[in-house]
């Protein structure tokens, strides 16, 4: 199978037929409360965080709310070959928030439309806009109510609608499931332009189809998210392993424990057994005062070593000895290298915004805007050793210029009624190669290596799925969804029969679904 989305020319401009009709006629035909922008004002919508492709839209719409989006989609559907893409904060990698010669809806203009706390039968929820950033949801919920959503992504400058259209995964997902497992209601503007409220019992096909549905069923304008009491503090810990089997044993042990018998966050990453400032020993310590002592690492000759990253929540009123005892009790069950433990205590909000600080540093150093040919995979537990031996120990053993994440997730925490395609095993791993081209291999080399990794997975018959999938052919999408394909297509046809909702260059572009 050819993984076309990894094989495109960087900064290619698509040459698909342009839609018929005068785009200005759309703005004149409907009573938009928001703004309608063309020309140079659409530049922001012509690129994304990935920085791999550039496609120019006909217009950028900044809606005032769901009514604007509804009217706009209905008008756009009457123009042949027109496509519409929703753009959150533009953090997609492969052009999912862009459309060549189509119309882009900037969801950030709707951020303030919804923010309401609800108490339903003693449980707390927050209604938030699809265009709201998770970092703002976090800070407002904690500061106003002492509550917070249960599941996160590592980077929170993403919109609610954007992550719910994919899954939303981080180190809390082993316990609470991804973000899509922590939503009870959505308001969606479908591809027909209908404003529809849906839940598990109300319009369930649209509800479950949209969760992880890659924006193919409609545009999420409001979400009802589960909340829980927010802790005050977090003890953030990193421990090091030289043996992959011991690293995976401990990680799987922690994510398989019941609530209250493990850490509150579990992730991990691979780093090079050298002094490379990005992918080597200096990347491990949390406390800058105490560096990394490579002399403690057993002389195994391994090209890469592993770091297990965990966090323990507590309240300011908890006695320090109580926290120390609980953490020590969990750590004593693990087989990490003695002497290679790093930890720091910080507030809950600071911990969740940890990548924000890295972003600020990257922007100051001028590397944040570099291309990001990232690769994200879900790999079955049954294949993760093989993946380590070939990919981590050989293909990327010299680093990639950015983090190489790996940590286990529990399939039972995911609702199989959603649109997300997963490996078959109960435990599977998220693997993320988060490349920053300015400090690693070139864009072309990075894209080629990503393609090589995926093609190797296919050749060896690994049980894996692309996360944030992006293909160009129907055959590739059918293989990705497997036995979910028919259900996905039937749901899609019900809510967007003309396939007008079409992020990125994939088969769901208009008229390509049959």
Short mmCIF file of C-alpha atoms in Angstrom, two decimals:
data_model
loop_
_atom_site.label_atom_id
_atom_site.label_comp_id
_atom_site.label_asym_id
_atom_site.label_seq_id
_atom_site.Cartn_x
_atom_site.Cartn_y
_atom_site.Cartn_z
CA UNK A 1 0.00 0.00 0.00
CA UNK A 2 1.36 3.44 -0.85
CA UNK A 3 1.16 5.93 2.01
CA UNK A 4 0.45 8.87 -0.22
CA UNK A 5 0.17 11.47 2.49
CA UNK A 6 3.83 10.94 3.34
CA UNK A 7 4.91 11.06 -0.26
CA UNK A 8 3.88 14.50 -1.43
CA UNK A 9 6.26 17.18 -2.58
CA UNK A 10 6.94 19.71 0.13
CA UNK A 11 5.23 23.07 -0.41
CA UNK A 12 3.35 21.66 -3.38
CA UNK A 13 0.41 23.72 -4.59
CA UNK A 14 -2.50 21.53 -5.60
CA UNK A 15 -3.92 21.89 -9.07
CA UNK A 16 -7.44 20.55 -8.61
CA UNK A 17 -10.23 22.17 -10.63
CA UNK A 18 -11.40 25.38 -9.02
CA UNK A 19 -15.05 25.63 -8.02
CA UNK A 20 -17.47 27.36 -10.31
CA UNK A 21 -19.15 30.59 -9.30
CA UNK A 22 -18.16 33.96 -7.94
CA UNK A 23 -17.09 33.60 -4.32
CA UNK A 24 -18.26 37.13 -3.56
CA UNK A 25 -21.78 36.00 -4.40
CA UNK A 26 -21.74 33.81 -1.30
CA UNK A 27 -21.15 36.70 1.08
CA UNK A 28 -23.83 38.75 -0.64
CA UNK A 29 -26.40 35.96 -0.62
CA UNK A 30 -26.35 35.34 3.14
CA UNK A 31 -26.59 37.60 6.14
CA UNK A 32 -23.27 36.84 7.87
CA UNK A 33 -22.85 38.36 11.32
CA UNK A 34 -19.15 37.64 11.22
CA UNK A 35 -16.59 38.66 8.59
CA UNK A 36 -15.78 37.38 5.10
CA UNK A 37 -12.18 37.91 3.99
CA UNK A 38 -10.40 37.40 0.68
CA UNK A 39 -7.04 38.21 -0.90
CA UNK A 40 -4.04 38.70 1.39
CA UNK A 41 -6.23 38.34 4.47
CA UNK A 42 -6.53 34.61 3.78
CA UNK A 43 -2.77 34.01 4.13
CA UNK A 44 -3.11 32.54 7.61
CA UNK A 45 -5.37 29.82 6.20
CA UNK A 46 -2.91 28.83 3.47
CA UNK A 47 -0.50 27.04 5.80
CA UNK A 48 -0.47 25.05 9.03
CA UNK A 49 1.90 23.97 11.79
CA UNK A 50 3.29 21.14 9.68
CA UNK A 51 4.67 23.66 7.22
CA UNK A 52 4.81 21.01 4.50
CA UNK A 53 2.17 22.29 2.10
CA UNK A 54 0.73 25.59 1.04
CA UNK A 55 -2.73 25.85 -0.49
CA UNK A 56 -4.58 29.09 -1.06
CA UNK A 57 -8.29 29.24 -0.19
CA UNK A 58 -10.80 31.42 -2.00
CA UNK A 59 -11.93 33.01 1.23
CA UNK A 60 -11.62 32.94 5.01
CA UNK A 61 -14.79 33.21 7.06
CA UNK A 62 -14.76 34.33 10.68
CA UNK A 63 -18.23 33.35 11.89
CA UNK A 64 -20.04 34.95 14.79
CA UNK A 65 -21.60 31.62 15.71
CA UNK A 66 -23.36 28.46 14.57
CA UNK A 67 -25.96 30.34 12.54
CA UNK A 68 -23.24 31.91 10.41
CA UNK A 69 -21.61 28.53 9.84
CA UNK A 70 -24.95 26.95 8.94
CA UNK A 71 -25.86 29.63 6.41
CA UNK A 72 -22.40 29.57 4.95
CA UNK A 73 -22.31 25.81 4.42
CA UNK A 74 -25.74 25.81 2.81
CA UNK A 75 -24.64 28.53 0.40
CA UNK A 76 -21.33 26.81 -0.38
CA UNK A 77 -23.05 23.49 -1.12
CA UNK A 78 -24.78 25.08 -4.10
CA UNK A 79 -21.45 25.83 -5.81
CA UNK A 80 -20.04 22.91 -7.86
CA UNK A 81 -16.77 21.43 -6.60
CA UNK A 82 -16.66 23.78 -3.61
CA UNK A 83 -15.12 22.39 -0.42
CA UNK A 84 -15.18 23.75 3.13
CA UNK A 85 -12.59 23.20 5.85
CA UNK A 86 -12.77 24.20 9.52
CA UNK A 87 -9.59 25.68 10.98
CA UNK A 88 -8.97 25.77 14.71
CA UNK A 89 -5.53 26.95 15.75
CA UNK A 90 -3.91 25.59 12.59
CA UNK A 91 -1.88 22.93 14.39
CA UNK A 92 -2.53 20.19 11.83
CA UNK A 93 0.44 18.59 10.11
CA UNK A 94 -0.73 17.50 6.67
CA UNK A 95 -3.07 20.25 5.53
CA UNK A 96 -6.19 18.94 7.28
CA UNK A 97 -7.32 22.49 8.06
CA UNK A 98 -6.74 23.76 4.53
CA UNK A 99 -8.58 23.51 1.22
CA UNK A 100 -7.21 24.51 -2.15
CA UNK A 101 -9.51 27.02 -3.82
CA UNK A 102 -12.18 26.31 -1.22
CA UNK A 103 -13.52 28.09 1.82
CA UNK A 104 -11.95 28.01 5.29
CA UNK A 105 -13.93 28.69 8.46
CA UNK A 106 -11.83 30.20 11.25
CA UNK A 107 -13.31 28.68 14.40
CA UNK A 108 -11.25 30.84 16.75
CA UNK A 109 -13.75 33.67 16.24
CA UNK A 110 -16.34 31.62 18.14
CA UNK A 111 -14.27 30.99 21.29
CA UNK A 112 -16.37 33.09 23.65
CA UNK A 113 -19.77 31.81 22.49
CA UNK A 114 -20.06 29.09 25.15
CA UNK A 115 -18.65 28.75 28.65
CA UNK A 116 -21.19 27.44 31.15
CA UNK A 117 -20.81 25.20 34.20
CA UNK A 118 -23.49 22.55 34.69
CA UNK A 119 -24.30 20.31 37.65
CA UNK A 120 -26.17 17.28 36.34
CA UNK A 121 -27.19 14.76 39.01
CA UNK A 122 -24.24 15.74 41.17
CA UNK A 123 -21.64 15.58 38.37
CA UNK A 124 -20.03 18.66 36.88
CA UNK A 125 -19.67 19.49 33.19
CA UNK A 126 -18.60 22.51 31.19
CA UNK A 127 -20.17 23.63 27.91
CA UNK A 128 -17.42 25.20 25.79
CA UNK A 129 -17.13 26.43 22.22
CA UNK A 130 -15.59 24.24 19.55
CA UNK A 131 -13.24 27.13 18.77
CA UNK A 132 -12.00 27.52 22.37
CA UNK A 133 -8.40 26.65 23.19
CA UNK A 134 -7.96 23.91 25.77
CA UNK A 135 -5.42 26.04 27.65
CA UNK A 136 -8.10 28.68 28.22
CA UNK A 137 -10.64 26.05 29.23
CA UNK A 138 -8.11 24.77 31.78
CA UNK A 139 -7.22 28.10 33.36
CA UNK A 140 -10.83 29.33 33.51
CA UNK A 141 -12.18 26.11 35.01
CA UNK A 142 -9.46 25.87 37.65
CA UNK A 143 -9.50 29.55 38.64
CA UNK A 144 -13.29 29.91 38.73
CA UNK A 145 -14.51 26.53 39.92
CA UNK A 146 -11.54 24.50 41.16
CA UNK A 147 -12.48 21.92 38.54
CA UNK A 148 -10.82 20.65 35.35
CA UNK A 149 -11.46 18.26 32.46
CA UNK A 150 -10.14 14.76 33.08
CA UNK A 151 -8.24 14.02 29.86
CA UNK A 152 -5.82 16.21 27.93
CA UNK A 153 -3.39 16.51 25.08
CA UNK A 154 0.25 17.34 25.79
CA UNK A 155 -0.03 20.66 23.96
CA UNK A 156 -3.07 22.73 24.93
CA UNK A 157 -3.00 25.54 22.36
CA UNK A 158 -5.43 23.41 20.35
CA UNK A 159 -9.13 23.92 19.90
CA UNK A 160 -11.79 21.77 21.52
CA UNK A 161 -13.35 20.92 18.17
CA UNK A 162 -9.97 20.10 16.66
CA UNK A 163 -8.89 17.51 19.20
CA UNK A 164 -12.34 15.96 19.48
CA UNK A 165 -12.29 15.45 15.72
CA UNK A 166 -9.19 13.28 16.17
CA UNK A 167 -9.22 11.74 19.68
CA UNK A 168 -7.17 13.85 22.09
CA UNK A 169 -4.47 11.73 23.74
CA UNK A 170 -2.01 12.30 26.55
CA UNK A 171 -0.66 10.68 29.69
CA UNK A 172 -4.06 10.66 31.43
CA UNK A 173 -5.72 8.59 28.68
CA UNK A 174 -4.75 5.26 30.26
CA UNK A 175 -7.14 6.05 33.11
CA UNK A 176 -9.90 8.22 31.65
CA UNK A 177 -9.61 7.40 27.99
CA UNK A 178 -8.95 10.00 25.30
CA UNK A 179 -10.77 13.32 25.26
CA UNK A 180 -13.50 11.84 23.05
CA UNK A 181 -14.36 9.47 25.91
CA UNK A 182 -15.01 12.43 28.18
CA UNK A 183 -17.66 14.30 26.20
CA UNK A 184 -21.39 13.79 26.70
CA UNK A 185 -22.94 16.21 24.21
CA UNK A 186 -22.03 18.07 21.03
CA UNK A 187 -23.57 20.80 18.94
CA UNK A 188 -22.63 20.25 15.31
CA UNK A 189 -23.26 22.02 12.04
CA UNK A 190 -23.48 19.16 9.55
CA UNK A 191 -22.46 19.13 5.91
CA UNK A 192 -26.09 19.84 5.09
CA UNK A 193 -25.89 23.01 7.16
CA UNK A 194 -28.18 21.68 9.91
CA UNK A 195 -27.45 22.78 13.48
CA UNK A 196 -27.85 19.58 15.48
CA UNK A 197 -27.41 18.74 19.16
CA UNK A 198 -26.35 15.14 19.70
CA UNK A 199 -25.35 12.76 22.47
CA UNK A 200 -25.26 9.05 23.25
CA UNK A 201 -29.08 8.97 23.25
CA UNK A 202 -29.91 11.91 20.96
CA UNK A 203 -28.76 11.59 17.34
CA UNK A 204 -26.16 8.99 18.41
CA UNK A 205 -24.91 8.26 14.87
CA UNK A 206 -23.83 11.86 14.47
CA UNK A 207 -22.42 12.01 18.01
CA UNK A 208 -20.20 8.94 17.75
CA UNK A 209 -19.39 9.55 14.11
CA UNK A 210 -18.09 13.05 14.84
CA UNK A 211 -15.91 11.95 17.77
CA UNK A 212 -12.66 11.07 16.06
CA UNK A 213 -14.42 11.63 12.72
CA UNK A 214 -11.72 13.90 11.23
CA UNK A 215 -14.25 16.66 10.60
CA UNK A 216 -16.11 14.54 8.06
CA UNK A 217 -19.54 14.64 9.70
CA UNK A 218 -19.79 18.28 10.62
CA UNK A 219 -18.18 21.17 12.42
CA UNK A 220 -18.19 20.96 16.24
CA UNK A 221 -19.44 24.28 17.59
CA UNK A 222 -20.06 23.27 21.23
CA UNK A 223 -18.98 20.40 23.47
CA UNK A 224 -20.08 19.29 26.92
CA UNK A 225 -16.99 18.05 28.75
CA UNK A 226 -16.79 16.06 31.99
CA UNK A 227 -15.07 17.78 34.93
CA UNK A 228 -13.52 16.63 38.17
CA UNK A 229 -11.91 18.40 41.15
CA UNK A 230 -8.55 19.82 40.12
CA UNK A 231 -5.50 18.98 42.24
CA UNK A 232 -3.31 21.80 43.44
CA UNK A 233 0.09 20.29 42.79
CA UNK A 234 1.92 17.69 40.72
CA UNK A 235 5.12 15.79 41.41
CA UNK A 236 6.61 15.24 37.96
CA UNK A 237 9.17 12.42 37.76
CA UNK A 238 11.43 10.90 35.11
CA UNK A 239 13.29 7.61 35.48
CA UNK A 240 15.64 5.94 33.00
CA UNK A 241 15.89 2.42 31.57
CA UNK A 242 18.49 0.78 29.39
CA UNK A 243 16.38 -2.31 28.61
CA UNK A 244 13.25 -1.93 26.52
CA UNK A 245 11.52 -4.94 28.07
CA UNK A 246 11.87 -3.47 31.56
CA UNK A 247 10.65 -0.08 30.35
CA UNK A 248 7.53 -1.58 28.74
CA UNK A 249 6.90 -3.91 31.68
CA UNK A 250 6.81 -1.01 34.11
CA UNK A 251 4.79 1.25 31.82
CA UNK A 252 2.21 -1.48 31.21
CA UNK A 253 2.10 -2.28 34.92
CA UNK A 254 1.30 1.34 35.77
CA UNK A 255 -1.42 1.82 33.15
CA UNK A 256 -3.09 -1.47 34.11
CA UNK A 257 -3.51 -0.57 37.80
CA UNK A 258 -6.80 0.57 39.28
CA UNK A 259 -7.49 4.20 40.13
CA UNK A 260 -5.60 5.12 43.31
CA UNK A 261 -2.99 2.40 42.75
CA UNK A 262 -0.85 4.13 40.16
CA UNK A 263 0.39 7.51 39.07
CA UNK A 264 -2.04 10.02 37.57
CA UNK A 265 -0.09 10.45 34.36
CA UNK A 266 2.12 7.97 32.47
CA UNK A 267 4.14 8.70 29.35
CA UNK A 268 7.59 7.85 28.06
CA UNK A 269 10.16 8.68 25.44
CA UNK A 270 13.26 7.34 23.73
CA UNK A 271 16.53 9.25 23.80
CA UNK A 272 19.94 8.75 22.26
CA UNK A 273 22.73 7.35 24.39
CA UNK A 274 24.92 10.39 23.76
CA UNK A 275 25.25 14.06 24.62
CA UNK A 276 23.08 15.43 21.80
CA UNK A 277 21.32 18.49 23.32
CA UNK A 278 17.95 17.64 21.76
CA UNK A 279 17.74 13.85 21.64
CA UNK A 280 20.46 12.85 24.11
CA UNK A 281 21.15 12.89 27.85
CA UNK A 282 20.58 16.66 28.30
CA UNK A 283 16.92 16.19 27.31
CA UNK A 284 16.13 14.04 30.35
CA UNK A 285 16.57 16.04 33.60
CA UNK A 286 13.59 18.01 34.86
CA UNK A 287 15.64 20.00 37.34
CA UNK A 288 18.24 22.10 35.49
CA UNK A 289 20.35 22.32 38.64
CA UNK A 290 21.03 18.58 38.59
CA UNK A 291 22.36 17.31 35.28
CA UNK A 292 22.40 13.81 33.82
CA UNK A 293 25.22 11.49 34.85
CA UNK A 294 25.75 9.12 31.92
CA UNK A 295 28.40 7.23 33.91
CA UNK A 296 25.59 5.55 35.83
CA UNK A 297 24.17 3.94 32.68
CA UNK A 298 25.20 0.27 32.49
CA UNK A 299 27.67 -0.27 29.63
CA UNK A 300 25.34 -2.19 27.33
CA UNK A 301 26.47 -0.46 24.15
CA UNK A 302 22.85 0.41 23.36
CA UNK A 303 22.34 3.22 20.86
CA UNK A 304 19.17 4.40 22.61
CA UNK A 305 17.80 4.36 26.15
CA UNK A 306 14.34 5.01 27.54
CA UNK A 307 12.69 7.40 29.94
CA UNK A 308 9.46 6.73 31.81
CA UNK A 309 7.68 9.96 32.73
CA UNK A 310 5.06 9.90 35.49
CA UNK A 311 3.18 12.40 37.64
CA UNK A 312 1.46 12.24 41.01
CA UNK A 313 -1.34 14.68 41.92
CA UNK A 314 -1.75 16.10 45.41
CA UNK A 315 -3.21 19.04 47.35
CA UNK A 316 -1.31 21.83 49.04
CA UNK A 317 -2.73 20.70 52.37
CA UNK A 318 -1.24 17.21 52.05
CA UNK A 319 1.67 16.62 54.40
CA UNK A 320 4.97 16.31 52.49
CA UNK A 321 5.72 12.97 54.13
CA UNK A 322 2.39 11.60 52.90
CA UNK A 323 3.22 12.55 49.32
CA UNK A 324 6.78 11.21 49.64
CA UNK A 325 5.51 7.90 50.98
CA UNK A 326 2.90 7.45 48.24
CA UNK A 327 5.38 8.24 45.48
CA UNK A 328 8.09 6.03 46.98
CA UNK A 329 5.62 3.17 47.25
CA UNK A 330 4.89 3.35 43.54
CA UNK A 331 8.50 3.82 42.46
CA UNK A 332 9.78 0.84 44.43
CA UNK A 333 7.80 -1.46 42.13
CA UNK A 334 9.73 -0.20 39.10
CA UNK A 335 13.06 -1.42 37.67
CA UNK A 336 14.67 1.79 36.48
CA UNK A 337 18.37 2.55 36.75
CA UNK A 338 19.15 3.66 40.28
CA UNK A 339 20.58 7.16 40.45
CA UNK A 340 18.87 8.32 37.25
CA UNK A 341 15.71 9.79 38.73
CA UNK A 342 14.75 13.41 38.19
CA UNK A 343 11.76 15.16 39.72
CA UNK A 344 10.18 18.55 40.28
CA UNK A 345 7.06 19.80 42.06
CA UNK A 346 4.90 22.39 40.33
CA UNK A 347 1.29 23.49 40.18
CA UNK A 348 -1.28 21.44 38.26
CA UNK A 349 -1.81 24.23 35.73
CA UNK A 350 1.95 24.68 35.25
CA UNK A 351 2.32 20.96 34.62
CA UNK A 352 -0.43 20.85 32.01
CA UNK A 353 1.02 23.92 30.30
CA UNK A 354 4.57 22.49 30.28
CA UNK A 355 4.71 22.36 26.46
CA UNK A 356 3.62 26.01 26.34
CA UNK A 357 6.92 26.93 27.97
CA UNK A 358 8.78 24.84 25.39
CA UNK A 359 6.84 26.64 22.66
CA UNK A 360 7.87 30.02 24.01
CA UNK A 361 11.52 28.96 24.04
CA UNK A 362 11.25 27.56 20.51
CA UNK A 363 9.72 30.80 19.26
CA UNK A 364 12.46 32.80 20.93
CA UNK A 365 15.06 30.60 19.22
CA UNK A 366 13.31 30.94 15.86
CA UNK A 367 12.59 27.21 15.41
CA UNK A 368 8.85 27.03 16.17
CA UNK A 369 7.88 28.03 12.63
CA UNK A 370 10.13 25.45 10.98
CA UNK A 371 8.44 22.55 9.12
CA UNK A 372 7.23 19.68 11.31
CA UNK A 373 7.01 16.40 9.39
CA UNK A 374 5.63 14.54 12.39
CA UNK A 375 4.64 10.88 12.39
CA UNK A 376 2.12 9.51 14.92
CA UNK A 377 1.28 5.83 15.15
CA UNK A 378 -0.71 3.44 17.32
CA UNK A 379 1.27 0.17 17.59
CA UNK A 380 -0.07 -3.05 19.12
CA UNK A 381 1.69 -4.38 22.20
CA UNK A 382 2.38 -7.57 20.23
CA UNK A 383 4.56 -5.63 17.77
CA UNK A 384 6.17 -2.99 19.97
CA UNK A 385 9.40 -4.95 20.62
CA UNK A 386 9.87 -5.49 16.90
CA UNK A 387 9.21 -1.80 16.31
CA UNK A 388 11.82 -0.84 18.92
CA UNK A 389 14.45 -3.13 17.43
CA UNK A 390 14.05 -1.85 13.89
CA UNK A 391 12.89 1.76 14.20
CA UNK A 392 14.28 3.10 17.47
CA UNK A 393 17.50 1.09 17.55
CA UNK A 394 18.30 1.39 13.86
CA UNK A 395 16.30 3.88 11.77
CA UNK A 396 16.21 6.81 14.23
CA UNK A 397 19.04 5.85 16.58
CA UNK A 398 20.82 9.14 15.87
CA UNK A 399 17.76 11.24 16.78
CA UNK A 400 15.24 13.23 14.78
CA UNK A 401 15.72 16.76 16.08
CA UNK A 402 12.69 16.49 18.38
CA UNK A 403 11.00 14.27 20.97
CA UNK A 404 10.41 10.55 20.30
CA UNK A 405 7.43 9.61 22.47
CA UNK A 406 6.27 6.12 23.34
CA UNK A 407 3.72 5.09 25.97
CA UNK A 408 0.94 2.50 26.41
CA UNK A 409 -2.82 3.03 26.22
CA UNK A 410 -5.76 0.81 27.15
CA UNK A 411 -8.21 -0.05 24.37
CA UNK A 412 -10.99 -0.66 26.91
CA UNK A 413 -10.94 3.06 27.76
CA UNK A 414 -11.96 3.92 24.18
CA UNK A 415 -15.57 3.73 23.00
CA UNK A 416 -15.69 1.51 19.91
CA UNK A 417 -18.74 3.41 18.65
CA UNK A 418 -16.59 6.43 17.72
CA UNK A 419 -14.86 6.83 14.36
CA UNK A 420 -11.31 6.24 15.62
CA UNK A 421 -9.55 3.17 14.18
CA UNK A 422 -7.34 1.34 16.71
CA UNK A 423 -5.05 -1.72 16.79
CA UNK A 424 -6.75 -4.91 17.96
CA UNK A 425 -4.87 -5.55 21.23
CA UNK A 426 -6.06 -4.33 24.64
CA UNK A 427 -2.73 -2.58 25.25
CA UNK A 428 -1.30 -0.57 22.39
CA UNK A 429 1.35 2.13 22.23
CA UNK A 430 1.30 5.68 20.97
CA UNK A 431 4.52 6.37 19.10
CA UNK A 432 5.17 9.97 18.07
CA UNK A 433 8.21 11.18 16.15
CA UNK A 434 7.95 14.94 16.67
CA UNK A 435 10.51 16.34 14.27
CA UNK A 436 11.68 19.95 14.19
CA UNK A 437 13.44 20.27 10.87
CA UNK A 438 15.57 23.26 11.87
CA UNK A 439 17.57 21.08 14.26
CA UNK A 440 17.51 17.65 12.60
CA UNK A 441 17.41 16.01 9.16
CA UNK A 442 16.02 18.02 6.24
CA UNK A 443 12.33 18.06 5.35
CA UNK A 444 12.89 15.71 2.44
CA UNK A 445 14.95 13.32 4.56
CA UNK A 446 12.39 13.40 7.36
CA UNK A 447 9.45 12.74 5.05
CA UNK A 448 11.38 9.92 3.35
CA UNK A 449 12.20 8.34 6.70
CA UNK A 450 8.58 8.58 7.85
CA UNK A 451 7.52 6.87 4.65
CA UNK A 452 10.15 4.18 5.16
CA UNK A 453 8.91 3.49 8.69
CA UNK A 454 5.27 3.18 7.65
CA UNK A 455 6.08 1.00 4.66
CA UNK A 456 8.17 -1.24 6.89
CA UNK A 457 5.20 -1.59 9.29
CA UNK A 458 3.02 -2.62 6.37
CA UNK A 459 5.57 -5.03 4.93
CA UNK A 460 6.07 -6.76 8.28
CA UNK A 461 2.32 -7.02 8.89
CA UNK A 462 2.33 -5.02 12.12
CA UNK A 463 -0.98 -4.34 13.83
CA UNK A 464 -0.86 -0.54 13.66
CA UNK A 465 -2.83 2.55 12.71
CA UNK A 466 -1.79 6.03 11.71
CA UNK A 467 -2.96 8.57 14.26
CA UNK A 468 -4.09 11.82 12.65
CA UNK A 469 -4.48 9.76 9.45
CA UNK A 470 -4.19 11.39 6.07
CA UNK A 471 -4.43 9.46 2.80
CA UNK A 472 -5.17 10.20 -0.84
CA UNK A 473 -6.88 7.07 -2.07
CA UNK A 474 -10.04 5.20 -1.20
CA UNK A 475 -8.09 1.95 -0.89
CA UNK A 476 -5.82 3.40 1.78
CA UNK A 477 -8.76 4.73 3.77
CA UNK A 478 -10.57 1.38 3.52
CA UNK A 479 -7.51 -0.41 4.85
CA UNK A 480 -7.18 2.12 7.68
CA UNK A 481 -10.78 1.74 8.85
CA UNK A 482 -11.00 -2.00 8.21
CA UNK A 483 -14.36 -3.38 9.30
CA UNK A 484 -15.44 0.14 10.32
CA UNK A 485 -15.31 1.39 6.73
CA UNK A 486 -18.91 0.70 5.80
CA UNK A 487 -20.21 2.26 8.99
CA UNK A 488 -18.02 5.33 8.48
CA UNK A 489 -19.16 5.87 4.89
CA UNK A 490 -22.84 5.35 5.70
CA UNK A 491 -22.65 7.87 8.54
CA UNK A 492 -20.75 10.31 6.36
CA UNK A 493 -23.36 10.09 3.59
CA UNK A 494 -26.16 10.74 6.09
CA UNK A 495 -24.77 14.07 7.27
CA UNK A 496 -22.72 15.31 4.33
CA UNK A 497 -24.08 13.63 1.20
CA UNK A 498 -22.26 16.02 -1.14
CA UNK A 499 -18.95 15.60 0.72
CA UNK A 500 -18.47 19.32 1.08
CA UNK A 501 -16.64 18.97 4.40
CA UNK A 502 -13.18 17.97 3.32
CA UNK A 503 -10.08 18.80 5.35
CA UNK A 504 -6.81 18.10 3.57
CA UNK A 505 -6.17 16.29 0.32
CA UNK A 506 -8.04 13.01 0.82
CA UNK A 507 -10.80 10.93 -0.72
CA UNK A 508 -13.50 12.73 1.20
CA UNK A 509 -13.24 15.71 -1.06
CA UNK A 510 -16.47 16.44 -2.79
CA UNK A 511 -17.70 13.75 -5.22
CA UNK A 512 -14.90 11.32 -4.23
CA UNK A 513 -16.72 9.31 -1.56
CA UNK A 514 -18.52 6.70 -3.68
#
